[in-house]
mmCIF file with all atom_site columns, C-alpha atoms in Angstrom:
data_model
loop_
_atom_site.group_PDB
_atom_site.id
_atom_site.type_symbol
_atom_site.label_atom_id
_atom_site.label_alt_id
_atom_site.label_comp_id
_atom_site.label_asym_id
_atom_site.label_entity_id
_atom_site.label_seq_id
_atom_site.pdbx_PDB_ins_code
_atom_site.Cartn_x
_atom_site.Cartn_y
_atom_site.Cartn_z
_atom_site.occupancy
_atom_site.B_iso_or_equiv
_atom_site.pdbx_formal_charge
_atom_site.auth_seq_id
_atom_site.auth_comp_id
_atom_site.auth_asym_id
_atom_site.auth_atom_id
_atom_site.pdbx_PDB_model_num
ATOM 1   C CA . UNK A 1 1   ? -7.836  10.718  -15.308 1.00 73.00 ? 2   UNK A CA 1
ATOM 2   C CA . UNK A 1 2   ? -11.613 10.597  -15.750 1.00 87.00 ? 3   UNK A CA 1
ATOM 3   C CA . UNK A 1 3   ? -11.372 7.192   -17.468 1.00 94.00 ? 4   UNK A CA 1
ATOM 4   C CA . UNK A 1 4   ? -9.266  5.819   -14.604 1.00 96.00 ? 5   UNK A CA 1
ATOM 5   C CA . UNK A 1 5   ? -11.630 7.159   -11.953 1.00 94.00 ? 6   UNK A CA 1
ATOM 6   C CA . UNK A 1 6   ? -14.674 5.817   -13.826 1.00 97.00 ? 7   UNK A CA 1
ATOM 7   C CA . UNK A 1 7   ? -13.115 2.354   -13.782 1.00 97.00 ? 8   UNK A CA 1
ATOM 8   C CA . UNK A 1 8   ? -12.376 2.715   -10.073 1.00 97.00 ? 9   UNK A CA 1
ATOM 9   C CA . UNK A 1 9   ? -16.029 3.649   -9.483  1.00 97.00 ? 10  UNK A CA 1
ATOM 10  C CA . UNK A 1 10  ? -17.235 0.659   -11.488 1.00 97.00 ? 11  UNK A CA 1
ATOM 11  C CA . UNK A 1 11  ? -14.899 -1.545  -9.469  1.00 98.00 ? 12  UNK A CA 1
ATOM 12  C CA . UNK A 1 12  ? -16.433 -0.161  -6.293  1.00 98.00 ? 13  UNK A CA 1
ATOM 13  C CA . UNK A 1 13  ? -19.934 -0.885  -7.565  1.00 98.00 ? 14  UNK A CA 1
ATOM 14  C CA . UNK A 1 14  ? -19.083 -4.511  -8.322  1.00 98.00 ? 15  UNK A CA 1
ATOM 15  C CA . UNK A 1 15  ? -17.167 -4.953  -5.064  1.00 97.00 ? 16  UNK A CA 1
ATOM 16  C CA . UNK A 1 16  ? -20.072 -3.678  -2.993  1.00 97.00 ? 17  UNK A CA 1
ATOM 17  C CA . UNK A 1 17  ? -22.937 -4.897  -5.181  1.00 97.00 ? 18  UNK A CA 1
ATOM 18  C CA . UNK A 1 18  ? -24.140 -1.311  -5.529  1.00 97.00 ? 19  UNK A CA 1
ATOM 19  C CA . UNK A 1 19  ? -26.682 -1.260  -8.391  1.00 97.00 ? 20  UNK A CA 1
ATOM 20  C CA . UNK A 1 20  ? -25.139 -4.403  -9.881  1.00 97.00 ? 21  UNK A CA 1
ATOM 21  C CA . UNK A 1 21  ? -24.749 -7.987  -8.747  1.00 98.00 ? 22  UNK A CA 1
ATOM 22  C CA . UNK A 1 22  ? -21.719 -8.259  -6.460  1.00 98.00 ? 23  UNK A CA 1
ATOM 23  C CA . UNK A 1 23  ? -18.841 -9.731  -8.473  1.00 98.00 ? 24  UNK A CA 1
ATOM 24  C CA . UNK A 1 24  ? -15.290 -9.612  -7.150  1.00 98.00 ? 25  UNK A CA 1
ATOM 25  C CA . UNK A 1 25  ? -13.724 -10.761 -10.432 1.00 98.00 ? 26  UNK A CA 1
ATOM 26  C CA . UNK A 1 26  ? -15.363 -7.884  -12.290 1.00 98.00 ? 27  UNK A CA 1
ATOM 27  C CA . UNK A 1 27  ? -14.373 -5.505  -9.492  1.00 98.00 ? 28  UNK A CA 1
ATOM 28  C CA . UNK A 1 28  ? -10.791 -6.689  -9.925  1.00 98.00 ? 29  UNK A CA 1
ATOM 29  C CA . UNK A 1 29  ? -10.937 -6.150  -13.694 1.00 98.00 ? 30  UNK A CA 1
ATOM 30  C CA . UNK A 1 30  ? -12.229 -2.596  -13.342 1.00 98.00 ? 31  UNK A CA 1
ATOM 31  C CA . UNK A 1 31  ? -9.715  -1.750  -10.602 1.00 98.00 ? 32  UNK A CA 1
ATOM 32  C CA . UNK A 1 32  ? -6.933  -3.097  -12.820 1.00 98.00 ? 33  UNK A CA 1
ATOM 33  C CA . UNK A 1 33  ? -7.898  -0.832  -15.716 1.00 98.00 ? 34  UNK A CA 1
ATOM 34  C CA . UNK A 1 34  ? -8.263  2.118   -13.354 1.00 98.00 ? 35  UNK A CA 1
ATOM 35  C CA . UNK A 1 35  ? -4.918  1.363   -11.699 1.00 98.00 ? 36  UNK A CA 1
ATOM 36  C CA . UNK A 1 36  ? -3.081  1.025   -14.995 1.00 97.00 ? 37  UNK A CA 1
ATOM 37  C CA . UNK A 1 37  ? -4.488  4.393   -16.032 1.00 97.00 ? 38  UNK A CA 1
ATOM 38  C CA . UNK A 1 38  ? -3.446  6.239   -12.887 1.00 97.00 ? 39  UNK A CA 1
ATOM 39  C CA . UNK A 1 39  ? -6.270  6.058   -10.343 1.00 97.00 ? 40  UNK A CA 1
ATOM 40  C CA . UNK A 1 40  ? -4.575  6.005   -6.932  1.00 98.00 ? 41  UNK A CA 1
ATOM 41  C CA . UNK A 1 41  ? -7.633  4.527   -5.232  1.00 98.00 ? 42  UNK A CA 1
ATOM 42  C CA . UNK A 1 42  ? -7.817  1.782   -7.859  1.00 98.00 ? 43  UNK A CA 1
ATOM 43  C CA . UNK A 1 43  ? -4.097  1.096   -7.373  1.00 98.00 ? 44  UNK A CA 1
ATOM 44  C CA . UNK A 1 44  ? -4.586  0.701   -3.640  1.00 98.00 ? 45  UNK A CA 1
ATOM 45  C CA . UNK A 1 45  ? -7.673  -1.478  -4.008  1.00 98.00 ? 46  UNK A CA 1
ATOM 46  C CA . UNK A 1 46  ? -5.936  -3.615  -6.614  1.00 98.00 ? 47  UNK A CA 1
ATOM 47  C CA . UNK A 1 47  ? -3.070  -4.085  -4.170  1.00 98.00 ? 48  UNK A CA 1
ATOM 48  C CA . UNK A 1 48  ? -5.530  -5.152  -1.473  1.00 98.00 ? 49  UNK A CA 1
ATOM 49  C CA . UNK A 1 49  ? -7.208  -7.638  -3.801  1.00 98.00 ? 50  UNK A CA 1
ATOM 50  C CA . UNK A 1 50  ? -3.858  -9.204  -4.668  1.00 98.00 ? 51  UNK A CA 1
ATOM 51  C CA . UNK A 1 51  ? -2.822  -9.175  -1.004  1.00 97.00 ? 52  UNK A CA 1
ATOM 52  C CA . UNK A 1 52  ? -5.961  -10.966 0.135   1.00 97.00 ? 53  UNK A CA 1
ATOM 53  C CA . UNK A 1 53  ? -6.658  -13.096 -2.931  1.00 98.00 ? 54  UNK A CA 1
ATOM 54  C CA . UNK A 1 54  ? -10.065 -11.528 -3.528  1.00 97.00 ? 55  UNK A CA 1
ATOM 55  C CA . UNK A 1 55  ? -11.267 -11.705 -7.142  1.00 96.00 ? 56  UNK A CA 1
ATOM 56  C CA . UNK A 1 56  ? -7.816  -12.879 -8.185  1.00 98.00 ? 57  UNK A CA 1
ATOM 57  C CA . UNK A 1 57  ? -5.207  -15.406 -7.106  1.00 98.00 ? 58  UNK A CA 1
ATOM 58  C CA . UNK A 1 58  ? -3.300  -14.122 -4.086  1.00 98.00 ? 59  UNK A CA 1
ATOM 59  C CA . UNK A 1 59  ? 0.027   -12.593 -5.095  1.00 98.00 ? 60  UNK A CA 1
ATOM 60  C CA . UNK A 1 60  ? 1.991   -10.686 -2.451  1.00 98.00 ? 61  UNK A CA 1
ATOM 61  C CA . UNK A 1 61  ? 4.582   -9.414  -4.949  1.00 96.00 ? 62  UNK A CA 1
ATOM 62  C CA . UNK A 1 62  ? 1.896   -7.810  -7.127  1.00 98.00 ? 63  UNK A CA 1
ATOM 63  C CA . UNK A 1 63  ? 0.189   -6.435  -4.016  1.00 98.00 ? 64  UNK A CA 1
ATOM 64  C CA . UNK A 1 64  ? 3.475   -4.860  -2.962  1.00 96.00 ? 65  UNK A CA 1
ATOM 65  C CA . UNK A 1 65  ? 3.929   -3.351  -6.429  1.00 96.00 ? 66  UNK A CA 1
ATOM 66  C CA . UNK A 1 66  ? 0.527   -1.656  -6.463  1.00 97.00 ? 67  UNK A CA 1
ATOM 67  C CA . UNK A 1 67  ? 0.836   -0.417  -2.896  1.00 97.00 ? 68  UNK A CA 1
ATOM 68  C CA . UNK A 1 68  ? 4.215   1.104   -3.813  1.00 95.00 ? 69  UNK A CA 1
ATOM 69  C CA . UNK A 1 69  ? 2.744   2.850   -6.857  1.00 96.00 ? 70  UNK A CA 1
ATOM 70  C CA . UNK A 1 70  ? -0.068  4.375   -4.775  1.00 97.00 ? 71  UNK A CA 1
ATOM 71  C CA . UNK A 1 71  ? 2.188   5.126   -1.777  1.00 96.00 ? 72  UNK A CA 1
ATOM 72  C CA . UNK A 1 72  ? 4.517   7.106   -4.023  1.00 94.00 ? 73  UNK A CA 1
ATOM 73  C CA . UNK A 1 73  ? 1.536   9.331   -4.809  1.00 95.00 ? 74  UNK A CA 1
ATOM 74  C CA . UNK A 1 74  ? 0.912   9.930   -1.095  1.00 96.00 ? 75  UNK A CA 1
ATOM 75  C CA . UNK A 1 75  ? -1.900  7.403   -0.535  1.00 97.00 ? 76  UNK A CA 1
ATOM 76  C CA . UNK A 1 76  ? -1.847  6.899   3.248   1.00 98.00 ? 77  UNK A CA 1
ATOM 77  C CA . UNK A 1 77  ? -3.587  3.507   3.272   1.00 98.00 ? 78  UNK A CA 1
ATOM 78  C CA . UNK A 1 78  ? -1.107  2.108   0.745   1.00 98.00 ? 79  UNK A CA 1
ATOM 79  C CA . UNK A 1 79  ? 1.732   3.518   2.826   1.00 97.00 ? 80  UNK A CA 1
ATOM 80  C CA . UNK A 1 80  ? 0.314   1.746   5.862   1.00 98.00 ? 81  UNK A CA 1
ATOM 81  C CA . UNK A 1 81  ? -0.116  -1.474  3.903   1.00 97.00 ? 82  UNK A CA 1
ATOM 82  C CA . UNK A 1 82  ? 3.540   -1.289  2.879   1.00 97.00 ? 83  UNK A CA 1
ATOM 83  C CA . UNK A 1 83  ? 4.435   -1.021  6.554   1.00 97.00 ? 84  UNK A CA 1
ATOM 84  C CA . UNK A 1 84  ? 2.400   -4.128  7.287   1.00 97.00 ? 85  UNK A CA 1
ATOM 85  C CA . UNK A 1 85  ? 3.919   -6.046  4.383   1.00 97.00 ? 86  UNK A CA 1
ATOM 86  C CA . UNK A 1 86  ? 7.460   -5.182  5.475   1.00 97.00 ? 87  UNK A CA 1
ATOM 87  C CA . UNK A 1 87  ? 6.610   -6.046  9.074   1.00 98.00 ? 88  UNK A CA 1
ATOM 88  C CA . UNK A 1 88  ? 5.354   -9.500  8.134   1.00 97.00 ? 89  UNK A CA 1
ATOM 89  C CA . UNK A 1 89  ? 7.673   -10.090 5.174   1.00 97.00 ? 90  UNK A CA 1
ATOM 90  C CA . UNK A 1 90  ? 4.799   -10.413 2.708   1.00 96.00 ? 91  UNK A CA 1
ATOM 91  C CA . UNK A 1 91  ? 6.093   -10.283 -0.870  1.00 95.00 ? 92  UNK A CA 1
ATOM 92  C CA . UNK A 1 92  ? 9.326   -8.753  0.376   1.00 95.00 ? 93  UNK A CA 1
ATOM 93  C CA . UNK A 1 93  ? 12.129  -9.566  2.795   1.00 95.00 ? 94  UNK A CA 1
ATOM 94  C CA . UNK A 1 94  ? 10.965  -8.786  6.324   1.00 96.00 ? 95  UNK A CA 1
ATOM 95  C CA . UNK A 1 95  ? 12.294  -5.439  7.510   1.00 96.00 ? 96  UNK A CA 1
ATOM 96  C CA . UNK A 1 96  ? 11.245  -3.763  10.732  1.00 98.00 ? 97  UNK A CA 1
ATOM 97  C CA . UNK A 1 97  ? 13.224  -0.716  9.625   1.00 96.00 ? 98  UNK A CA 1
ATOM 98  C CA . UNK A 1 98  ? 11.068  -0.253  6.502   1.00 96.00 ? 99  UNK A CA 1
ATOM 99  C CA . UNK A 1 99  ? 7.943   -1.257  8.413   1.00 97.00 ? 100 UNK A CA 1
ATOM 100 C CA . UNK A 1 100 ? 8.645   1.563   10.874  1.00 98.00 ? 101 UNK A CA 1
ATOM 101 C CA . UNK A 1 101 ? 9.469   3.969   8.040   1.00 97.00 ? 102 UNK A CA 1
ATOM 102 C CA . UNK A 1 102 ? 6.193   3.338   6.195   1.00 97.00 ? 103 UNK A CA 1
ATOM 103 C CA . UNK A 1 103 ? 4.179   3.254   9.410   1.00 98.00 ? 104 UNK A CA 1
ATOM 104 C CA . UNK A 1 104 ? 5.661   6.625   10.331  1.00 98.00 ? 105 UNK A CA 1
ATOM 105 C CA . UNK A 1 105 ? 4.811   8.089   6.919   1.00 97.00 ? 106 UNK A CA 1
ATOM 106 C CA . UNK A 1 106 ? 1.275   6.674   6.957   1.00 98.00 ? 107 UNK A CA 1
ATOM 107 C CA . UNK A 1 107 ? 0.718   7.939   10.495  1.00 97.00 ? 108 UNK A CA 1
ATOM 108 C CA . UNK A 1 108 ? 1.958   11.423  9.618   1.00 96.00 ? 109 UNK A CA 1
ATOM 109 C CA . UNK A 1 109 ? -0.542  11.415  6.730   1.00 97.00 ? 110 UNK A CA 1
ATOM 110 C CA . UNK A 1 110 ? -3.427  10.599  9.059   1.00 97.00 ? 111 UNK A CA 1
ATOM 111 C CA . UNK A 1 111 ? -3.614  6.805   8.963   1.00 97.00 ? 112 UNK A CA 1
ATOM 112 C CA . UNK A 1 112 ? -4.171  5.874   12.622  1.00 95.00 ? 113 UNK A CA 1
ATOM 113 C CA . UNK A 1 113 ? -3.048  2.265   12.180  1.00 95.00 ? 114 UNK A CA 1
ATOM 114 C CA . UNK A 1 114 ? 0.364   3.603   11.142  1.00 96.00 ? 115 UNK A CA 1
ATOM 115 C CA . UNK A 1 115 ? 1.092   4.356   14.815  1.00 97.00 ? 116 UNK A CA 1
ATOM 116 C CA . UNK A 1 116 ? 0.593   0.710   15.737  1.00 97.00 ? 117 UNK A CA 1
ATOM 117 C CA . UNK A 1 117 ? 2.970   -0.352  12.956  1.00 98.00 ? 118 UNK A CA 1
ATOM 118 C CA . UNK A 1 118 ? 5.536   2.097   14.358  1.00 97.00 ? 119 UNK A CA 1
ATOM 119 C CA . UNK A 1 119 ? 5.141   0.876   17.948  1.00 97.00 ? 120 UNK A CA 1
ATOM 120 C CA . UNK A 1 120 ? 5.430   -2.800  17.022  1.00 98.00 ? 121 UNK A CA 1
ATOM 121 C CA . UNK A 1 121 ? 8.371   -2.217  14.680  1.00 98.00 ? 122 UNK A CA 1
ATOM 122 C CA . UNK A 1 122 ? 10.187  -0.021  17.188  1.00 98.00 ? 123 UNK A CA 1
ATOM 123 C CA . UNK A 1 123 ? 10.215  -2.927  19.666  1.00 98.00 ? 124 UNK A CA 1
ATOM 124 C CA . UNK A 1 124 ? 12.390  -4.839  17.198  1.00 98.00 ? 125 UNK A CA 1
ATOM 125 C CA . UNK A 1 125 ? 14.853  -2.068  16.327  1.00 98.00 ? 126 UNK A CA 1
ATOM 126 C CA . UNK A 1 126 ? 17.936  -0.957  18.188  1.00 98.00 ? 127 UNK A CA 1
ATOM 127 C CA . UNK A 1 127 ? 18.469  2.784   18.638  1.00 98.00 ? 128 UNK A CA 1
ATOM 128 C CA . UNK A 1 128 ? 20.721  3.042   15.571  1.00 98.00 ? 129 UNK A CA 1
ATOM 129 C CA . UNK A 1 129 ? 18.201  1.327   13.268  1.00 98.00 ? 130 UNK A CA 1
ATOM 130 C CA . UNK A 1 130 ? 15.355  3.370   14.740  1.00 98.00 ? 131 UNK A CA 1
ATOM 131 C CA . UNK A 1 131 ? 17.233  6.584   13.969  1.00 98.00 ? 132 UNK A CA 1
ATOM 132 C CA . UNK A 1 132 ? 17.869  5.309   10.433  1.00 96.00 ? 133 UNK A CA 1
ATOM 133 C CA . UNK A 1 133 ? 14.163  4.480   9.960   1.00 96.00 ? 134 UNK A CA 1
ATOM 134 C CA . UNK A 1 134 ? 13.167  7.971   11.112  1.00 97.00 ? 135 UNK A CA 1
ATOM 135 C CA . UNK A 1 135 ? 15.731  9.538   8.780   1.00 96.00 ? 136 UNK A CA 1
ATOM 136 C CA . UNK A 1 136 ? 14.499  7.464   5.811   1.00 95.00 ? 137 UNK A CA 1
ATOM 137 C CA . UNK A 1 137 ? 10.894  8.450   6.538   1.00 96.00 ? 138 UNK A CA 1
ATOM 138 C CA . UNK A 1 138 ? 11.846  12.111  6.709   1.00 96.00 ? 139 UNK A CA 1
ATOM 139 C CA . UNK A 1 139 ? 13.849  11.959  3.466   1.00 95.00 ? 140 UNK A CA 1
ATOM 140 C CA . UNK A 1 140 ? 11.029  10.135  1.734   1.00 95.00 ? 141 UNK A CA 1
ATOM 141 C CA . UNK A 1 141 ? 8.404   12.714  2.710   1.00 96.00 ? 142 UNK A CA 1
ATOM 142 C CA . UNK A 1 142 ? 10.683  15.703  2.050   1.00 95.00 ? 143 UNK A CA 1
ATOM 143 C CA . UNK A 1 143 ? 11.398  14.421  -1.461  1.00 95.00 ? 144 UNK A CA 1
ATOM 144 C CA . UNK A 1 144 ? 7.662   14.105  -2.136  1.00 94.00 ? 145 UNK A CA 1
ATOM 145 C CA . UNK A 1 145 ? 8.151   10.313  -2.182  1.00 94.00 ? 146 UNK A CA 1
ATOM 146 C CA . UNK A 1 146 ? 10.823  10.338  -4.914  1.00 89.00 ? 147 UNK A CA 1
ATOM 147 C CA . UNK A 1 147 ? 13.643  9.229   -2.586  1.00 87.00 ? 148 UNK A CA 1
ATOM 148 C CA . UNK A 1 148 ? 11.938  6.403   -0.745  1.00 87.00 ? 149 UNK A CA 1
ATOM 149 C CA . UNK A 1 149 ? 14.539  3.658   -0.481  1.00 69.00 ? 150 UNK A CA 1
ATOM 150 C CA . UNK A 1 150 ? 12.000  0.846   -0.736  1.00 66.00 ? 151 UNK A CA 1
ATOM 151 C CA . UNK A 1 151 ? 10.099  2.047   -3.783  1.00 62.00 ? 152 UNK A CA 1
ATOM 152 C CA . UNK A 1 152 ? 12.684  0.681   -6.185  1.00 54.00 ? 153 UNK A CA 1
ATOM 153 C CA . UNK A 1 153 ? 13.412  -2.559  -4.331  1.00 60.00 ? 154 UNK A CA 1
#
């Protein structure tokens, strides 16, 4: 894990220009190595870089993949980003049900923006779908993220 975290830290340095010349491509490269070796923060940051096309060509499908990997490990920001991606249909078929589910999970883990995802998604769900979204969120959390319907889709 130390190798993965070291690569995450190097990615941070290049992203911020902290002690080195700011270089988003190098930041991406270090995050990628860190992510592939298990750093949750690197996985989330790699997802964000793919999502926004920073340091790499924009790729919503790859962003979704890395957010899912980090979300499955309990990373609240990645969980919130999944909610946003499902809400907007970025890299995945739009689903207000899954947007609500991930917003709920992120919110329960302390990500404030998760509440907004829930509120906006709830406006687009009937009572039956809202109940289903709440049930899926509960099952996901109770299984320690192993039974999250969207992780394998």
